[in-house]
mmCIF file of C-alpha atoms in Angstrom:
data_model
loop_
_atom_site.group_PDB
_atom_site.id
_atom_site.type_symbol
_atom_site.label_atom_id
_atom_site.label_comp_id
_atom_site.label_asym_id
_atom_site.label_seq_id
_atom_site.Cartn_x
_atom_site.Cartn_y
_atom_site.Cartn_z
ATOM 1 C CA MET Z 5 -12.940 -20.246 25.274
ATOM 2 C CA GLY Z 6 -15.445 -19.857 22.036
ATOM 3 C CA ALA Z 7 -18.654 -20.432 24.341
ATOM 4 C CA LEU Z 8 -17.275 -18.012 26.664
ATOM 5 C CA LEU Z 9 -15.520 -15.202 24.350
ATOM 6 C CA ALA Z 10 -19.536 -15.167 22.035
ATOM 7 C CA PRO Z 11 -21.946 -13.965 25.055
ATOM 8 C CA ALA Z 12 -19.248 -11.658 26.172
ATOM 9 C CA SER Z 13 -18.624 -10.538 22.929
ATOM 10 C CA ALA Z 14 -22.912 -9.669 22.788
ATOM 11 C CA ALA Z 15 -22.520 -8.215 26.248
ATOM 12 C CA CYS Z 16 -20.504 -5.376 25.056
ATOM 13 C CA TYR Z 17 -22.042 -5.165 21.296
ATOM 14 C CA GLY Z 18 -25.109 -3.961 23.883
ATOM 15 C CA VAL Z 19 -23.277 -1.812 25.978
ATOM 16 C CA VAL Z 20 -21.482 0.057 23.001
ATOM 17 C CA ASP Z 21 -25.247 -0.552 21.356
ATOM 18 C CA TYR Z 22 -27.326 1.717 24.299
ATOM 19 C CA ALA Z 23 -24.325 3.702 24.803
ATOM 20 C CA GLY Z 24 -24.437 5.114 20.968
ATOM 21 C CA GLY Z 25 -28.188 5.460 20.875
ATOM 22 C CA LEU Z 26 -28.144 7.390 24.301
ATOM 23 C CA LEU Z 27 -25.423 9.843 22.986
ATOM 24 C CA SER Z 28 -26.509 9.936 19.358
ATOM 25 C CA ARG Z 29 -29.586 11.521 20.956
ATOM 26 C CA ARG Z 30 -27.374 14.427 22.825
ATOM 27 C CA MET Z 31 -25.080 14.929 19.813
ATOM 28 C CA HIS Z 32 -24.619 14.151 15.775
ATOM 29 C CA PHE Z 33 -24.686 10.695 15.021
ATOM 30 C CA ALA Z 34 -21.929 11.228 12.998
ATOM 31 C CA ALA Z 35 -19.809 13.093 15.654
ATOM 32 C CA VAL Z 36 -20.437 10.017 18.107
ATOM 33 C CA THR Z 37 -19.674 6.919 15.088
ATOM 34 C CA PHE Z 38 -16.160 9.222 14.574
ATOM 35 C CA LEU Z 39 -15.428 9.520 18.536
ATOM 36 C CA GLY Z 40 -16.186 5.356 18.687
ATOM 37 C CA GLN Z 41 -14.328 4.460 15.860
ATOM 38 C CA ILE Z 42 -11.117 6.843 17.337
ATOM 39 C CA GLY Z 43 -11.318 4.905 20.329
ATOM 40 C CA GLY Z 44 -11.455 1.247 19.014
ATOM 41 C CA LEU Z 45 -8.435 2.336 16.490
ATOM 42 C CA LEU Z 46 -6.351 3.183 19.687
ATOM 43 C CA LEU Z 47 -7.533 -0.298 21.756
ATOM 44 C CA ALA Z 48 -6.940 -2.137 18.449
ATOM 45 C CA LEU Z 49 -2.721 -0.614 18.418
ATOM 46 C CA ALA Z 50 -3.361 -1.522 22.151
ATOM 47 C CA VAL Z 51 -4.055 -5.520 21.867
ATOM 48 C CA ALA Z 52 -1.801 -5.485 18.880
ATOM 49 C CA LEU Z 53 0.870 -4.446 21.045
ATOM 50 C CA VAL Z 54 0.396 -6.480 23.834
ATOM 51 C CA LEU Z 55 -0.169 -9.879 21.740
ATOM 52 C CA PRO Z 56 1.711 -9.714 18.066
ATOM 53 C CA ALA Z 57 0.730 -11.788 16.123
ATOM 54 C CA GLU Z 58 2.858 -14.930 14.803
ATOM 55 C CA ALA Z 59 2.529 -13.791 10.829
ATOM 56 C CA VAL Z 60 0.488 -11.688 8.895
ATOM 57 C CA ARG Z 61 -0.007 -12.068 4.970
ATOM 58 C CA PRO Z 62 -1.176 -9.398 2.817
ATOM 59 C CA ALA Z 63 -4.609 -11.531 2.631
ATOM 60 C CA ASP Z 64 -4.965 -10.923 6.023
ATOM 61 C CA ALA Z 65 -4.460 -7.682 5.893
ATOM 62 C CA ALA Z 66 -6.668 -7.101 3.148
ATOM 63 C CA TRP Z 67 -9.392 -9.123 4.742
ATOM 64 C CA GLY Z 68 -9.343 -6.761 8.217
ATOM 65 C CA ALA Z 69 -9.451 -3.348 6.194
ATOM 66 C CA LEU Z 70 -12.712 -4.666 4.773
ATOM 67 C CA SER Z 71 -14.054 -6.016 8.188
ATOM 68 C CA GLY Z 72 -12.906 -2.514 9.165
ATOM 69 C CA ILE Z 73 -14.870 -0.827 6.531
ATOM 70 C CA GLY Z 74 -18.296 -2.934 7.159
ATOM 71 C CA SER Z 75 -17.537 -2.354 11.216
ATOM 72 C CA GLY Z 76 -17.553 1.244 10.596
ATOM 73 C CA ALA Z 77 -20.727 1.247 8.139
ATOM 74 C CA THR Z 78 -22.413 -0.523 10.480
ATOM 75 C CA MET Z 79 -21.625 1.809 13.821
ATOM 76 C CA HIS Z 80 -22.619 4.778 10.918
ATOM 77 C CA PHE Z 81 -25.907 3.274 9.854
ATOM 78 C CA LEU Z 82 -27.193 2.163 13.486
ATOM 79 C CA ASN Z 83 -26.223 5.501 15.384
ATOM 80 C CA ARG Z 84 -28.437 7.078 12.510
ATOM 81 C CA GLY Z 85 -31.277 4.702 13.641
ATOM 82 C CA LEU Z 86 -30.501 5.047 16.892
ATOM 83 C CA SER Z 87 -30.813 9.175 16.635
ATOM 84 C CA ARG Z 88 -34.035 8.821 15.422
ATOM 85 C CA GLU Z 89 -35.374 6.982 18.031
ATOM 86 C CA GLY Z 90 -35.717 3.696 16.894
ATOM 87 C CA MET Z 91 -33.624 1.339 19.073
ATOM 88 C CA SER Z 92 -36.331 -1.205 19.189
ATOM 89 C CA VAL Z 93 -36.364 -1.598 15.571
ATOM 90 C CA VAL Z 94 -32.522 -0.606 14.675
ATOM 91 C CA VAL Z 95 -30.987 -2.912 16.996
ATOM 92 C CA PRO Z 96 -32.653 -6.465 16.536
ATOM 93 C CA VAL Z 97 -33.352 -5.773 12.330
ATOM 94 C CA SER Z 98 -29.724 -5.397 12.330
ATOM 95 C CA ALA Z 99 -28.721 -8.303 14.248
ATOM 96 C CA VAL Z 100 -30.955 -10.627 12.650
ATOM 97 C CA THR Z 101 -29.378 -9.345 9.108
ATOM 98 C CA GLY Z 102 -26.101 -9.129 9.915
ATOM 99 C CA VAL Z 103 -26.307 -12.789 11.340
ATOM 100 C CA ALA Z 104 -28.674 -14.396 8.116
ATOM 101 C CA LEU Z 105 -25.921 -12.768 5.294
ATOM 102 C CA SER Z 106 -23.395 -14.054 6.959
ATOM 103 C CA VAL Z 107 -24.721 -17.481 7.130
ATOM 104 C CA LEU Z 108 -26.274 -17.453 3.628
ATOM 105 C CA CYS Z 109 -22.531 -16.049 1.961
ATOM 106 C CA GLY Z 110 -21.175 -18.894 3.845
ATOM 107 C CA VAL Z 111 -23.279 -21.391 2.464
ATOM 108 C CA CYS Z 112 -23.121 -19.621 -1.279
ATOM 109 C CA PHE Z 113 -19.316 -18.516 -1.207
ATOM 110 C CA LEU Z 114 -17.616 -20.204 1.091
ATOM 111 C CA GLY Z 115 -18.770 -23.773 1.174
ATOM 112 C CA ASP Z 116 -20.034 -24.012 4.582
ATOM 113 C CA ARG Z 117 -22.985 -26.047 5.734
ATOM 114 C CA PRO Z 118 -25.396 -25.414 8.662
ATOM 115 C CA THR Z 119 -27.213 -27.614 10.671
ATOM 116 C CA ARG Z 120 -31.184 -28.080 10.065
ATOM 117 C CA LEU Z 121 -31.407 -26.178 13.223
ATOM 118 C CA ALA Z 122 -29.772 -23.447 12.034
ATOM 119 C CA TRP Z 123 -31.807 -23.388 8.837
ATOM 120 C CA LEU Z 124 -34.865 -23.002 11.154
ATOM 121 C CA GLY Z 125 -33.621 -20.442 12.965
ATOM 122 C CA ILE Z 126 -33.284 -18.203 9.868
ATOM 123 C CA LEU Z 127 -36.608 -19.019 8.570
ATOM 124 C CA VAL Z 128 -38.132 -18.125 11.896
ATOM 125 C CA ALA Z 129 -35.669 -14.789 11.652
ATOM 126 C CA VAL Z 130 -37.565 -13.438 8.557
ATOM 127 C CA PRO Z 131 -40.963 -13.116 9.965
ATOM 128 C CA ALA Z 132 -39.388 -11.899 13.260
ATOM 129 C CA LEU Z 133 -38.108 -8.803 11.494
ATOM 130 C CA TRP Z 134 -40.822 -8.120 10.279
ATOM 131 C CA LEU Z 135 -42.998 -7.969 12.926
ATOM 132 C CA VAL Z 136 -40.099 -6.169 14.854
ATOM 133 C CA SER Z 137 -39.733 -3.395 11.848
ATOM 134 C CA GLY Z 138 -43.679 -3.125 12.122
ATOM 135 C CA ALA Z 139 -44.562 -3.126 15.823
ATOM 136 C CA GLY Z 140 -41.185 -1.200 17.251
ATOM 137 C CA ALA Z 141 -41.978 2.587 15.719
ATOM 138 C CA ARG Z 142 -44.886 4.243 16.376
ATOM 139 C CA HIS Z 143 -45.268 5.453 12.935
ATOM 140 C CA ARG Z 144 -45.359 4.090 9.468
ATOM 141 C CA ASP Z 145 -42.500 6.659 8.286
ATOM 142 C CA GLY Z 146 -40.667 6.153 11.705
ATOM 143 C CA ALA Z 147 -40.790 2.425 11.315
ATOM 144 C CA ALA Z 148 -39.288 2.645 7.738
ATOM 145 C CA GLN Z 149 -36.688 4.993 8.003
ATOM 146 C CA ALA Z 150 -35.602 2.330 11.491
ATOM 147 C CA SER Z 151 -35.697 -0.702 9.428
ATOM 148 C CA ALA Z 152 -33.138 0.467 6.288
ATOM 149 C CA ASP Z 153 -31.213 1.945 8.817
ATOM 150 C CA GLY Z 154 -30.912 -1.699 10.381
ATOM 151 C CA LEU Z 155 -30.983 -3.712 7.385
ATOM 152 C CA LEU Z 156 -28.200 -0.983 5.654
ATOM 153 C CA ALA Z 157 -26.262 -1.635 9.373
ATOM 154 C CA GLY Z 158 -26.870 -5.462 9.297
ATOM 155 C CA LEU Z 159 -25.680 -5.536 5.972
ATOM 156 C CA GLY Z 160 -21.965 -3.864 7.499
ATOM 157 C CA VAL Z 161 -22.546 -6.587 10.335
ATOM 158 C CA ALA Z 162 -21.456 -9.186 7.346
ATOM 159 C CA VAL Z 163 -19.132 -7.740 5.987
ATOM 160 C CA GLN Z 164 -17.372 -7.777 9.059
ATOM 161 C CA TYR Z 165 -18.008 -10.962 10.007
ATOM 162 C CA ILE Z 166 -16.990 -12.275 6.600
ATOM 163 C CA GLY Z 167 -14.145 -10.058 6.349
ATOM 164 C CA LEU Z 168 -12.567 -11.645 10.050
ATOM 165 C CA ALA Z 169 -13.698 -15.190 9.210
ATOM 166 C CA GLN Z 170 -10.812 -15.114 6.099
ATOM 167 C CA ALA Z 171 -7.946 -14.169 8.014
ATOM 168 C CA GLY Z 172 -5.492 -16.965 8.846
ATOM 169 C CA ALA Z 173 -5.390 -18.327 12.260
ATOM 170 C CA GLY Z 174 -1.734 -17.140 12.795
ATOM 171 C CA ALA Z 175 -2.672 -13.632 11.909
ATOM 172 C CA GLY Z 176 -3.922 -13.037 15.768
ATOM 173 C CA SER Z 177 -5.156 -9.333 16.518
ATOM 174 C CA GLY Z 178 -3.672 -8.587 13.489
ATOM 175 C CA PRO Z 179 -6.803 -7.942 10.699
ATOM 176 C CA TRP Z 180 -8.589 -6.644 13.186
ATOM 177 C CA SER Z 181 -5.563 -3.577 14.375
ATOM 178 C CA ARG Z 182 -5.061 -3.530 10.569
ATOM 179 C CA GLY Z 183 -9.004 -3.321 10.004
ATOM 180 C CA ALA Z 184 -9.316 -0.437 12.689
ATOM 181 C CA SER Z 185 -7.093 1.771 10.907
ATOM 182 C CA PRO Z 186 -9.897 2.651 7.217
ATOM 183 C CA ARG Z 187 -12.778 2.036 9.257
ATOM 184 C CA SER Z 188 -11.421 5.353 11.370
ATOM 185 C CA PHE Z 189 -10.802 7.414 8.457
ATOM 186 C CA CYS Z 190 -14.199 6.450 6.518
ATOM 187 C CA CYS Z 191 -15.669 7.424 9.731
ATOM 188 C CA CYS Z 192 -13.893 10.980 9.458
ATOM 189 C CA ARG Z 193 -14.596 11.878 6.829
ATOM 190 C CA ALA Z 194 -18.762 11.774 7.986
ATOM 191 C CA PRO Z 195 -18.670 14.653 10.064
ATOM 192 C CA CYS Z 196 -16.965 16.336 8.032
ATOM 193 C CA GLY Z 197 -19.080 16.238 5.321
ATOM 194 C CA THR Z 198 -22.480 16.367 7.373
ATOM 195 C CA SER Z 199 -24.403 19.593 7.576
ATOM 196 C CA GLY Z 200 -26.862 18.034 9.432
ATOM 197 C CA GLY Z 201 -28.945 16.326 12.280
ATOM 198 C CA SER Z 202 -31.270 13.514 11.894
ATOM 199 C CA GLY Z 203 -35.119 13.540 12.106
ATOM 200 C CA SER Z 204 -36.619 17.063 12.995
ATOM 201 C CA ARG Z 205 -33.563 17.843 15.395
ATOM 202 C CA ARG Z 206 -31.271 19.406 12.560
ATOM 203 C CA ARG Z 207 -27.576 20.615 14.437
ATOM 204 C CA ARG Z 208 -24.049 20.668 12.628
ATOM 205 C CA TRP Z 209 -21.863 19.317 15.475
ATOM 206 C CA PRO Z 210 -22.623 18.153 19.472
ATOM 207 C CA ARG Z 211 -24.867 20.277 21.677
ATOM 208 C CA ARG Z 212 -23.611 22.304 24.385
#
């Protein structure tokens, strides 16, 4: 089942990243993040009602909340980078950083023991990240900004993955649905406190 869910999840992430990037170039990236997280909250609540969890411990809810905050931060910085037309840099950098940090945290704090092939993949990803960061943008300043957004988004990805991984098996979709609430709340503050757009195109709210 995991072999089927993994590519399906990756495909959904790809569609969301592409759609978010297009929308972030037409309206403020914080508004795109806010609307996306509200949609995620509604979907999570629907799934929790259809597939109720067997038993959700307080620790599961806490890990789910931490995962939700990481997810909200990921989409915020990802959409900000995409609004600067840095898709070829932000998306791969965030993906590689998120996976690498998740593996390192698992090894250092959770007792995971990756195979030699997994370590080889991480070692190859480091120079790949540098190459993508340097070649994915036309100007050095643009590459630096996109790389920074990608690294911050990758940190959020790692927090999201680690939080979900710590939830108990009997929690079902409980941690996921509980993580959607703080995620949406945090993203709700972004459009309210942001006064301008990104890059050279500055505007307060969606352009008609």
